[in-house]
């Protein structure tokens, strides 16, 4: 865990000479000259009585004229990034102070009913419009590639302001868990020596990512006071490293029929982190289809993913019925219980696949016996699933000794594997210390699908479900999950996620606390890779010198 970076610098340090901005690149008059902060601007223009220059707008933010700032927020100049940092073709300006908490904001305007669009409007009113991005209009990989390439260009020219902004940059992402995972994947693929930490605004239905790190799970207010309060929390938040997990799926090319993942209709950003590798990729094998991607919170297989798939399909068909978070959660629960009453709708995991695990790096693969009644397997990294529930819980001292289990940490290189029989089984999570069927903790896990077991199955990564066709005559369909690398999240108090390096993190509960609400059946138990994103847009352009970025 790294300390926060909320201290602000008031020195301009690397001030650059202000270029002449009276003329445009063609020598003609520049209709929108770039102002110089801290100096008079003879070209100031007004729009409806409101100053149109960055200089004057900053003065409003300092003096509180643009709305009095929340006490925890501080001056909005603490978060403001000038145009020339964000837009490579903009002229440089001299600034009189370095923002101590510069932010770039990514918002999914299609999340949270109308909340996404409203948040974009508010953030653009408070900050530079150029530092607030609508993900439905521009993908985060393009934004960050452009930004970090410009950082390197400015730093090579001796711009100390750019250096300081890059060091203290923080990212904000507003959307569902899938949207947040998308941005984390892009940040991971940049492979920076110091990745910008990420804060999450809950605009989805489950909101497991923001809830895990203290940002809440209810959709937020979108007025200026609420946004300013959130900015203040971002400034004071601490950094916490988290594990990311690489997933690869390989199967023979079928003689007939599709094998590509099928998204629920055209879900925005769906399957961004799980794609077929290119022919020139090192993972590609002749005669096989290979897919890869990654996740931070969870991968699920079986009934849970099937319910999620049907929910997303219905929401896409009738978006007007899914504008309220509580109503969405109710619909989700109804779908889950419908499948619980119809046991034939989902196959048991043991009928579908053989599961193997590698408990620690370098250890041997061993078969994991799955109880015959388990219909969902969840590989979990964070202590939040299905809207804030904790399927793993904290093992009792006896379980720690007998089964070599530990409390869940987000940075220990281990993933928790939990099983559920049906949606009714999930109700135990509502009880104090309730948890699912703890199957194992592992550094790697492999699912080997039985030949002809099913025509398809359902999978889900961080809130994004899909239906996966399975070739009927193929006995080599394999899904393998392994630990990849770490990225930084921003944690706000109270934070449910725990670091293995944090001495305050729990190690185990008492024997009685854990067993009181466990549905683990001991008799039944006895019976019973180096790149994250695969999409081409995730790759750094060939013309960019990656040595500088790393």
XYZ file of C-alpha atoms in Angstrom:
550
model
C 0.000 0.000 0.000
C 1.252 3.394 -0.933
C 0.563 6.618 0.892
C -1.793 9.201 -0.492
C -0.648 12.242 -2.378
C -2.980 14.928 -1.166
C -0.323 17.509 -0.404
C -0.439 20.412 -2.836
C 2.397 22.306 -4.422
C 2.053 26.031 -4.896
C 5.165 26.508 -6.956
C 5.012 26.723 -10.697
C 8.504 25.216 -10.817
C 8.758 24.525 -14.527
C 7.205 27.643 -15.988
C 7.689 27.929 -19.704
C 7.826 31.134 -21.713
C 4.409 31.995 -23.017
C 4.312 31.700 -26.798
C 2.696 34.333 -28.920
C -0.861 33.220 -29.477
C -2.283 36.084 -31.496
C -1.902 34.141 -34.736
C -2.932 30.675 -35.739
C -0.691 28.095 -37.404
C -1.457 29.560 -40.825
C -0.459 33.070 -39.835
C -3.997 34.390 -39.637
C -5.779 35.806 -36.594
C -6.389 33.229 -33.894
C -10.082 33.424 -32.935
C -9.469 31.585 -29.642
C -6.066 32.665 -28.312
C -4.623 30.624 -25.447
C -4.553 32.647 -22.214
C -1.598 32.737 -19.858
C -2.554 32.070 -16.277
C -1.484 34.855 -13.956
C -1.049 37.429 -16.750
C -3.569 39.869 -18.237
C -5.376 38.511 -21.253
C -6.239 41.211 -23.765
C -8.111 38.672 -25.909
C -10.576 37.648 -23.205
C -13.921 36.748 -24.705
C -17.226 36.369 -22.943
C -20.129 34.015 -23.496
C -23.346 35.100 -21.867
C -21.448 37.348 -19.447
C -19.184 34.446 -18.448
C -15.439 34.573 -19.133
C -14.368 32.171 -21.844
C -10.657 32.041 -21.041
C -8.903 29.437 -18.933
C -7.197 32.251 -17.006
C -10.390 33.966 -15.942
C -12.170 30.734 -15.278
C -9.421 29.749 -12.888
C -9.806 33.046 -11.092
C -13.476 32.262 -10.617
C -12.583 28.862 -9.180
C -10.062 30.404 -6.783
C -12.445 33.051 -5.553
C -15.479 30.803 -5.303
C -17.459 32.816 -7.858
C -18.244 29.634 -9.773
C -20.050 28.167 -6.786
C -18.598 27.941 -3.305
C -16.410 24.870 -3.086
C -17.139 22.083 -0.622
C -14.925 22.287 2.455
C -13.242 18.948 1.697
C -12.670 19.823 -1.937
C -10.417 22.876 -1.762
C -9.906 25.131 -4.787
C -10.849 23.546 -8.095
C -7.455 24.576 -9.451
C -6.140 21.581 -7.460
C -7.755 19.290 -10.065
C -7.540 21.405 -13.216
C -5.321 20.380 -16.160
C -4.481 22.984 -18.847
C -5.342 22.375 -22.491
C -1.773 22.049 -23.715
C -1.290 18.950 -21.526
C -4.465 17.299 -22.821
C -4.277 18.389 -26.458
C -0.934 17.817 -28.208
C -1.677 20.471 -30.824
C -2.457 23.219 -28.285
C -0.016 26.028 -27.551
C 1.799 25.961 -24.242
C 0.878 28.292 -21.433
C 2.679 29.412 -18.316
C 0.886 28.418 -15.109
C 1.558 29.921 -11.701
C 0.882 26.724 -9.702
C 0.881 22.987 -10.235
C -2.407 21.191 -9.513
C -1.785 18.855 -6.573
C -4.495 16.385 -7.605
C -4.920 16.584 -11.396
C -7.668 14.266 -12.586
C -8.825 12.840 -15.885
C -12.479 11.782 -15.746
C -14.075 8.974 -17.779
C -17.866 8.639 -17.652
C -20.120 6.086 -19.289
C -23.037 8.287 -20.302
C -25.214 5.192 -20.799
C -24.834 4.017 -17.185
C -27.229 4.752 -14.352
C -30.172 5.795 -16.498
C -29.615 9.508 -17.068
C -27.032 9.873 -14.293
C -24.058 9.406 -16.607
C -25.031 12.270 -18.881
C -25.801 14.487 -15.907
C -22.411 13.756 -14.334
C -20.617 14.667 -17.555
C -22.384 18.028 -17.571
C -21.454 18.768 -13.939
C -17.810 17.738 -14.244
C -17.399 19.849 -17.376
C -18.880 22.830 -15.583
C -16.369 22.497 -12.746
C -13.232 21.391 -14.615
C -11.660 21.814 -18.011
C -14.061 20.260 -20.506
C -11.085 18.639 -22.195
C -10.303 16.504 -19.130
C -13.780 14.934 -18.969
C -14.489 12.155 -21.487
C -17.691 10.430 -22.518
C -16.806 6.765 -23.055
C -19.564 6.401 -25.620
C -17.669 8.883 -27.791
C -14.002 8.090 -27.145
C -12.344 4.950 -25.780
C -10.009 5.319 -22.776
C -7.080 3.588 -24.480
C -6.941 6.277 -27.156
C -7.208 9.041 -24.572
C -4.433 7.685 -22.355
C -2.122 6.799 -25.236
C -2.449 10.346 -26.510
C -1.988 11.845 -23.054
C 1.098 9.834 -22.107
C 2.737 10.323 -25.483
C 2.239 14.059 -24.987
C 3.698 13.794 -21.476
C 6.873 12.270 -22.929
C 7.077 14.933 -25.628
C 6.670 17.780 -23.131
C 9.120 16.280 -20.645
C 11.745 15.867 -23.368
C 11.405 19.618 -23.952
C 12.046 20.345 -20.278
C 8.462 20.997 -19.190
C 8.503 20.459 -15.425
C 4.788 21.193 -15.124
C 4.032 18.164 -17.309
C 6.391 16.078 -15.174
C 4.607 17.023 -11.958
C 1.130 16.508 -13.414
C 2.091 13.051 -14.672
C 3.462 12.060 -11.254
C 0.349 13.158 -9.350
C -2.302 12.253 -11.965
C -5.369 10.384 -10.736
C -8.146 8.860 -12.829
C -11.876 8.849 -12.107
C -14.186 6.393 -13.851
C -17.983 6.547 -13.535
C -19.982 3.551 -14.697
C -20.716 -0.051 -13.869
C -18.166 -2.691 -12.920
C -17.571 -3.515 -16.578
C -16.739 0.090 -17.373
C -14.314 0.339 -14.448
C -12.647 -2.924 -15.473
C -12.270 -1.620 -19.003
C -10.307 1.386 -17.791
C -8.196 -0.712 -15.410
C -7.310 -2.981 -18.331
C -6.134 -0.043 -20.391
C -4.030 1.294 -17.502
C -2.504 -2.146 -16.975
C -1.588 -2.489 -20.645
C 0.316 0.799 -20.598
C 2.894 -0.894 -18.325
C 3.938 2.404 -16.797
C 6.581 2.599 -14.097
C 3.990 4.458 -11.991
C 0.422 3.851 -13.128
C -2.164 6.499 -12.244
C -4.439 5.213 -9.447
C -8.150 4.905 -10.180
C -11.217 6.021 -8.212
C -14.613 4.592 -9.152
C -18.045 6.267 -9.151
C -20.864 3.685 -8.767
C -23.264 4.014 -11.703
C -24.061 0.329 -12.251
C -26.357 -2.217 -10.626
C -23.953 -4.278 -8.503
C -21.136 -1.722 -8.105
C -18.798 -4.267 -6.532
C -15.628 -2.413 -7.508
C -16.467 0.941 -5.892
C -17.990 -0.755 -2.841
C -14.824 -2.797 -2.279
C -12.738 0.367 -1.988
C -15.002 2.625 0.049
C -16.746 4.567 -2.728
C -20.196 3.186 -1.928
C -22.615 1.127 -3.997
C -25.554 3.506 -4.400
C -25.805 5.677 -7.483
C -24.576 9.171 -6.508
C -26.089 12.620 -6.740
C -24.909 14.612 -9.750
C -25.122 18.220 -8.530
C -22.031 20.393 -8.108
C -21.869 19.985 -4.327
C -21.838 16.182 -4.635
C -19.153 16.226 -7.314
C -17.000 18.628 -5.311
C -17.320 16.396 -2.265
C -16.226 13.407 -4.337
C -13.230 15.324 -5.698
C -12.200 16.083 -2.121
C -12.371 12.387 -1.292
C -10.263 11.557 -4.337
C -7.635 14.033 -3.181
C -7.439 12.449 0.264
C -7.679 8.805 -0.847
C -4.794 6.381 -0.402
C -3.353 4.101 -3.051
C -3.748 0.329 -2.785
C -2.198 -2.191 -5.156
C -4.499 -4.902 -6.476
C -3.856 -8.117 -8.403
C -5.057 -8.501 -11.958
C -5.878 -11.883 -13.443
C -5.177 -13.171 -16.936
C -7.674 -15.521 -18.573
C -7.103 -17.631 -21.678
C -9.497 -19.985 -23.488
C -8.421 -22.385 -26.240
C -10.365 -24.865 -28.374
C -9.975 -26.637 -31.704
C -11.475 -24.844 -34.692
C -14.883 -26.536 -35.081
C -15.853 -28.143 -38.376
C -19.175 -26.339 -38.182
C -20.896 -23.825 -35.949
C -19.577 -20.692 -34.201
C -17.297 -20.577 -31.177
C -16.908 -16.838 -30.631
C -18.322 -15.380 -27.417
C -21.917 -14.203 -27.840
C -22.662 -10.946 -26.026
C -26.173 -10.169 -24.758
C -27.343 -8.231 -27.817
C -25.071 -5.187 -28.233
C -24.117 -4.476 -24.645
C -21.880 -1.347 -24.615
C -18.229 -2.208 -24.016
C -19.172 -5.879 -23.777
C -16.341 -8.354 -23.955
C -13.751 -5.607 -24.341
C -11.372 -7.665 -22.221
C -11.961 -11.052 -23.859
C -11.113 -11.408 -27.536
C -9.614 -13.838 -30.012
C -5.852 -13.410 -30.323
C -4.426 -12.380 -33.683
C -2.676 -14.797 -36.039
C 0.710 -13.279 -35.209
C 0.239 -13.520 -31.442
C 2.607 -15.813 -29.559
C -0.368 -17.566 -27.938
C -1.912 -18.464 -31.297
C -1.736 -22.169 -32.271
C -2.520 -23.505 -35.715
C -5.837 -25.323 -35.800
C -7.064 -23.695 -32.585
C -9.070 -20.677 -31.591
C -7.464 -18.842 -28.684
C -9.138 -16.092 -26.678
C -7.683 -14.071 -23.843
C -8.518 -11.202 -21.532
C -8.441 -10.345 -17.861
C -10.327 -9.251 -14.786
C -9.874 -7.739 -11.331
C -12.871 -8.726 -9.253
C -14.289 -12.016 -10.453
C -14.792 -14.644 -13.133
C -17.907 -16.786 -12.835
C -19.065 -19.889 -14.660
C -22.526 -21.446 -14.695
C -25.905 -20.365 -13.365
C -24.728 -17.014 -11.966
C -23.420 -15.942 -15.370
C -26.577 -17.236 -17.080
C -28.817 -15.105 -14.854
C -26.619 -12.075 -15.534
C -26.772 -12.752 -19.286
C -30.573 -12.813 -19.252
C -30.697 -9.639 -17.149
C -28.448 -7.714 -19.548
C -30.381 -9.024 -22.564
C -33.687 -7.889 -21.090
C -32.254 -4.497 -20.135
C -31.013 -3.949 -23.668
C -34.391 -4.861 -25.142
C -36.324 -2.620 -22.726
C -33.964 0.086 -21.409
C -36.866 2.219 -20.159
C -37.617 -0.415 -17.493
C -34.085 -0.325 -16.052
C -33.539 3.272 -14.998
C -33.632 2.726 -11.229
C -30.978 0.819 -9.299
C -33.309 -0.796 -6.743
C -35.725 -1.926 -9.449
C -32.810 -3.414 -11.391
C -31.668 -5.347 -8.333
C -35.194 -6.671 -7.820
C -35.392 -7.869 -11.419
C -32.015 -9.542 -11.047
C -33.149 -11.389 -7.915
C -36.340 -12.616 -9.612
C -34.315 -14.108 -12.476
C -32.046 -15.867 -10.000
C -34.905 -17.445 -8.077
C -36.616 -18.494 -11.324
C -33.526 -20.510 -12.203
C -33.388 -21.950 -8.686
C -36.896 -23.372 -9.168
C -35.917 -24.838 -12.544
C -32.830 -26.903 -11.782
C -32.688 -28.204 -15.360
C -31.862 -24.738 -16.708
C -28.239 -24.956 -15.560
C -25.871 -27.896 -15.515
C -23.843 -28.753 -12.458
C -20.228 -27.672 -12.793
C -18.902 -31.203 -12.191
C -20.946 -32.417 -15.197
C -19.564 -29.631 -17.334
C -15.838 -29.541 -16.597
C -12.914 -30.909 -14.611
C -11.282 -28.245 -12.422
C -7.570 -28.141 -11.585
C -5.672 -25.674 -9.410
C -2.092 -24.649 -8.709
C -2.072 -23.459 -5.110
C 1.222 -21.573 -5.128
C 3.633 -20.383 -7.832
C 5.711 -23.313 -9.082
C 3.621 -26.003 -7.367
C 2.008 -28.931 -9.176
C -1.440 -28.934 -10.732
C -3.968 -30.881 -8.666
C -7.602 -31.746 -9.303
C -10.198 -29.805 -7.336
C -13.238 -31.924 -6.523
C -16.443 -29.948 -7.033
C -19.558 -31.098 -5.105
C -22.162 -32.480 -7.495
C -24.800 -29.904 -6.508
C -22.672 -26.836 -7.318
C -24.151 -24.916 -10.276
C -21.932 -21.807 -10.118
C -18.219 -21.387 -9.518
C -16.892 -17.906 -8.768
C -13.203 -16.996 -8.817
C -13.116 -13.920 -6.595
C -10.413 -11.325 -5.925
C -12.349 -8.629 -4.009
C -14.600 -9.014 -0.936
C -17.667 -7.823 -2.848
C -19.916 -9.749 -5.213
C -23.522 -9.354 -6.351
C -23.971 -5.897 -4.894
C -21.732 -5.984 -1.844
C -21.992 -9.572 -0.565
C -18.832 -11.422 0.495
C -18.981 -15.070 -0.694
C -15.643 -16.039 0.919
C -16.040 -14.395 4.297
C -13.213 -14.849 6.810
C -12.274 -18.480 7.551
C -12.304 -19.729 11.128
C -9.085 -20.735 12.842
C -9.945 -24.409 12.264
C -10.391 -23.888 8.509
C -7.105 -22.014 8.370
C -5.313 -24.977 9.935
C -7.212 -27.865 8.328
C -7.578 -26.558 4.781
C -4.797 -23.994 4.484
C -7.230 -21.116 3.923
C -6.651 -17.444 4.687
C -8.613 -14.228 4.767
C -9.044 -12.727 1.291
C -6.474 -10.120 0.271
C -6.504 -8.151 -2.962
C -2.724 -8.243 -3.467
C -1.553 -11.688 -2.275
C -1.414 -13.387 -5.692
C -4.224 -15.780 -4.698
C -7.786 -15.969 -5.906
C -10.664 -17.334 -3.827
C -12.785 -20.070 -5.463
C -16.366 -20.291 -4.168
C -19.273 -22.518 -5.193
C -23.054 -21.991 -5.042
C -25.843 -24.509 -5.457
C -28.504 -21.998 -6.524
C -29.844 -18.542 -5.735
C -31.363 -19.800 -2.456
C -27.873 -20.841 -1.381
C -26.798 -17.237 -1.949
C -29.235 -16.048 0.725
C -26.812 -17.305 3.378
C -24.581 -14.353 2.463
C -27.163 -12.044 4.034
C -26.565 -13.598 7.457
C -23.697 -12.427 9.691
C -20.508 -14.269 8.718
C -22.392 -16.156 5.990
C -20.435 -17.445 3.025
C -20.654 -19.797 0.057
C -18.979 -23.188 -0.297
C -15.276 -22.436 -0.026
C -13.574 -24.641 -2.583
C -9.951 -23.451 -2.585
C -7.494 -20.575 -2.858
C -5.128 -20.755 -5.798
C -2.508 -18.951 -7.840
C -3.843 -20.530 -11.048
C -7.029 -22.394 -11.967
C -7.943 -24.428 -15.053
C -11.344 -25.604 -16.340
C -11.152 -28.574 -18.742
C -14.573 -29.001 -20.379
C -15.910 -32.519 -20.957
C -16.463 -33.556 -24.551
C -20.082 -33.096 -25.588
C -21.188 -32.068 -22.084
C -23.157 -29.094 -23.396
C -23.678 -27.050 -26.537
C -22.784 -23.910 -24.632
C -22.161 -22.482 -21.184
C -22.302 -19.024 -19.623
C -19.360 -17.009 -18.313
C -18.993 -13.588 -16.734
C -16.070 -11.235 -16.087
C -16.512 -8.261 -13.723
C -20.189 -7.809 -14.503
C -19.995 -8.580 -18.234
C -21.668 -11.894 -19.184
C -21.608 -13.870 -22.406
C -22.801 -17.194 -23.809
C -19.896 -19.393 -24.851
C -20.538 -22.054 -27.544
C -18.679 -25.324 -26.947
C -17.726 -27.543 -29.937
C -19.494 -30.889 -29.619
C -16.585 -33.074 -30.736
C -13.793 -31.213 -28.934
C -12.250 -32.657 -25.777
C -9.617 -29.932 -25.494
C -11.664 -26.845 -24.516
C -9.681 -25.235 -21.702
C -10.112 -22.005 -19.699
C -7.102 -21.069 -17.576
C -6.778 -18.179 -15.094
C -3.443 -16.993 -13.728
C -2.065 -14.058 -11.757
C -0.716 -11.307 -14.014
C 0.449 -8.021 -12.485
C -0.773 -5.254 -10.208
C -2.336 -1.843 -10.719
C -3.245 0.864 -8.204
C -6.728 1.678 -6.947
C -7.719 4.641 -4.797
C -9.184 3.553 -1.468
C -11.554 5.670 0.599
C -12.637 4.956 4.174
C -14.290 2.680 5.085
C -12.496 0.302 2.710
C -13.567 -3.362 2.683
C -10.589 -4.566 0.663
C -7.515 -5.581 2.629
C -3.840 -5.651 1.746
C -1.607 -8.509 2.816
C 0.885 -5.840 3.906
C -1.619 -4.042 6.141
C -1.146 -5.110 9.799
C -4.771 -4.200 10.566
C -6.077 -6.769 8.060
C -7.888 -9.761 9.621
C -6.272 -13.183 9.480
C -9.126 -15.354 10.729
C -12.309 -15.404 12.817
C -13.070 -17.516 15.820
C -14.235 -21.067 15.169
C -17.807 -20.368 16.302
C -18.325 -17.218 14.228
C -17.438 -18.907 10.970
C -19.368 -22.150 11.414
C -22.647 -20.562 12.560
C -23.753 -19.609 9.043
C -21.846 -21.998 6.801
C -23.575 -24.170 4.207
C -20.480 -26.245 3.535
C -21.440 -29.930 3.613
C -18.471 -32.047 4.668
C -20.116 -35.295 3.472
C -20.894 -33.804 0.086
C -17.385 -32.436 -0.123
C -15.988 -35.961 0.317
C -18.227 -37.243 -2.499
C -18.036 -34.770 -4.639
C -0.302 -14.904 -20.378
C 1.607 -11.671 -20.520
C -0.616 -9.052 -21.996
C -3.918 -8.102 -20.453
C -6.183 -6.759 -23.177
C -6.452 -8.593 -26.456
C -8.244 -5.945 -28.496
C -6.108 -4.142 -31.039
C -7.094 -0.812 -29.520
C -5.386 -1.842 -26.305
C -1.996 -1.923 -27.990
C 0.411 0.995 -27.996
C 0.841 2.336 -31.566
C 3.961 1.207 -33.389
C 5.175 4.774 -33.797
C 5.327 5.282 -30.028
C 8.646 4.550 -28.336
C 7.543 2.188 -25.566
C 10.872 2.580 -23.788
C 9.852 6.091 -22.799
C 6.455 4.933 -21.538
C 8.000 2.221 -19.399
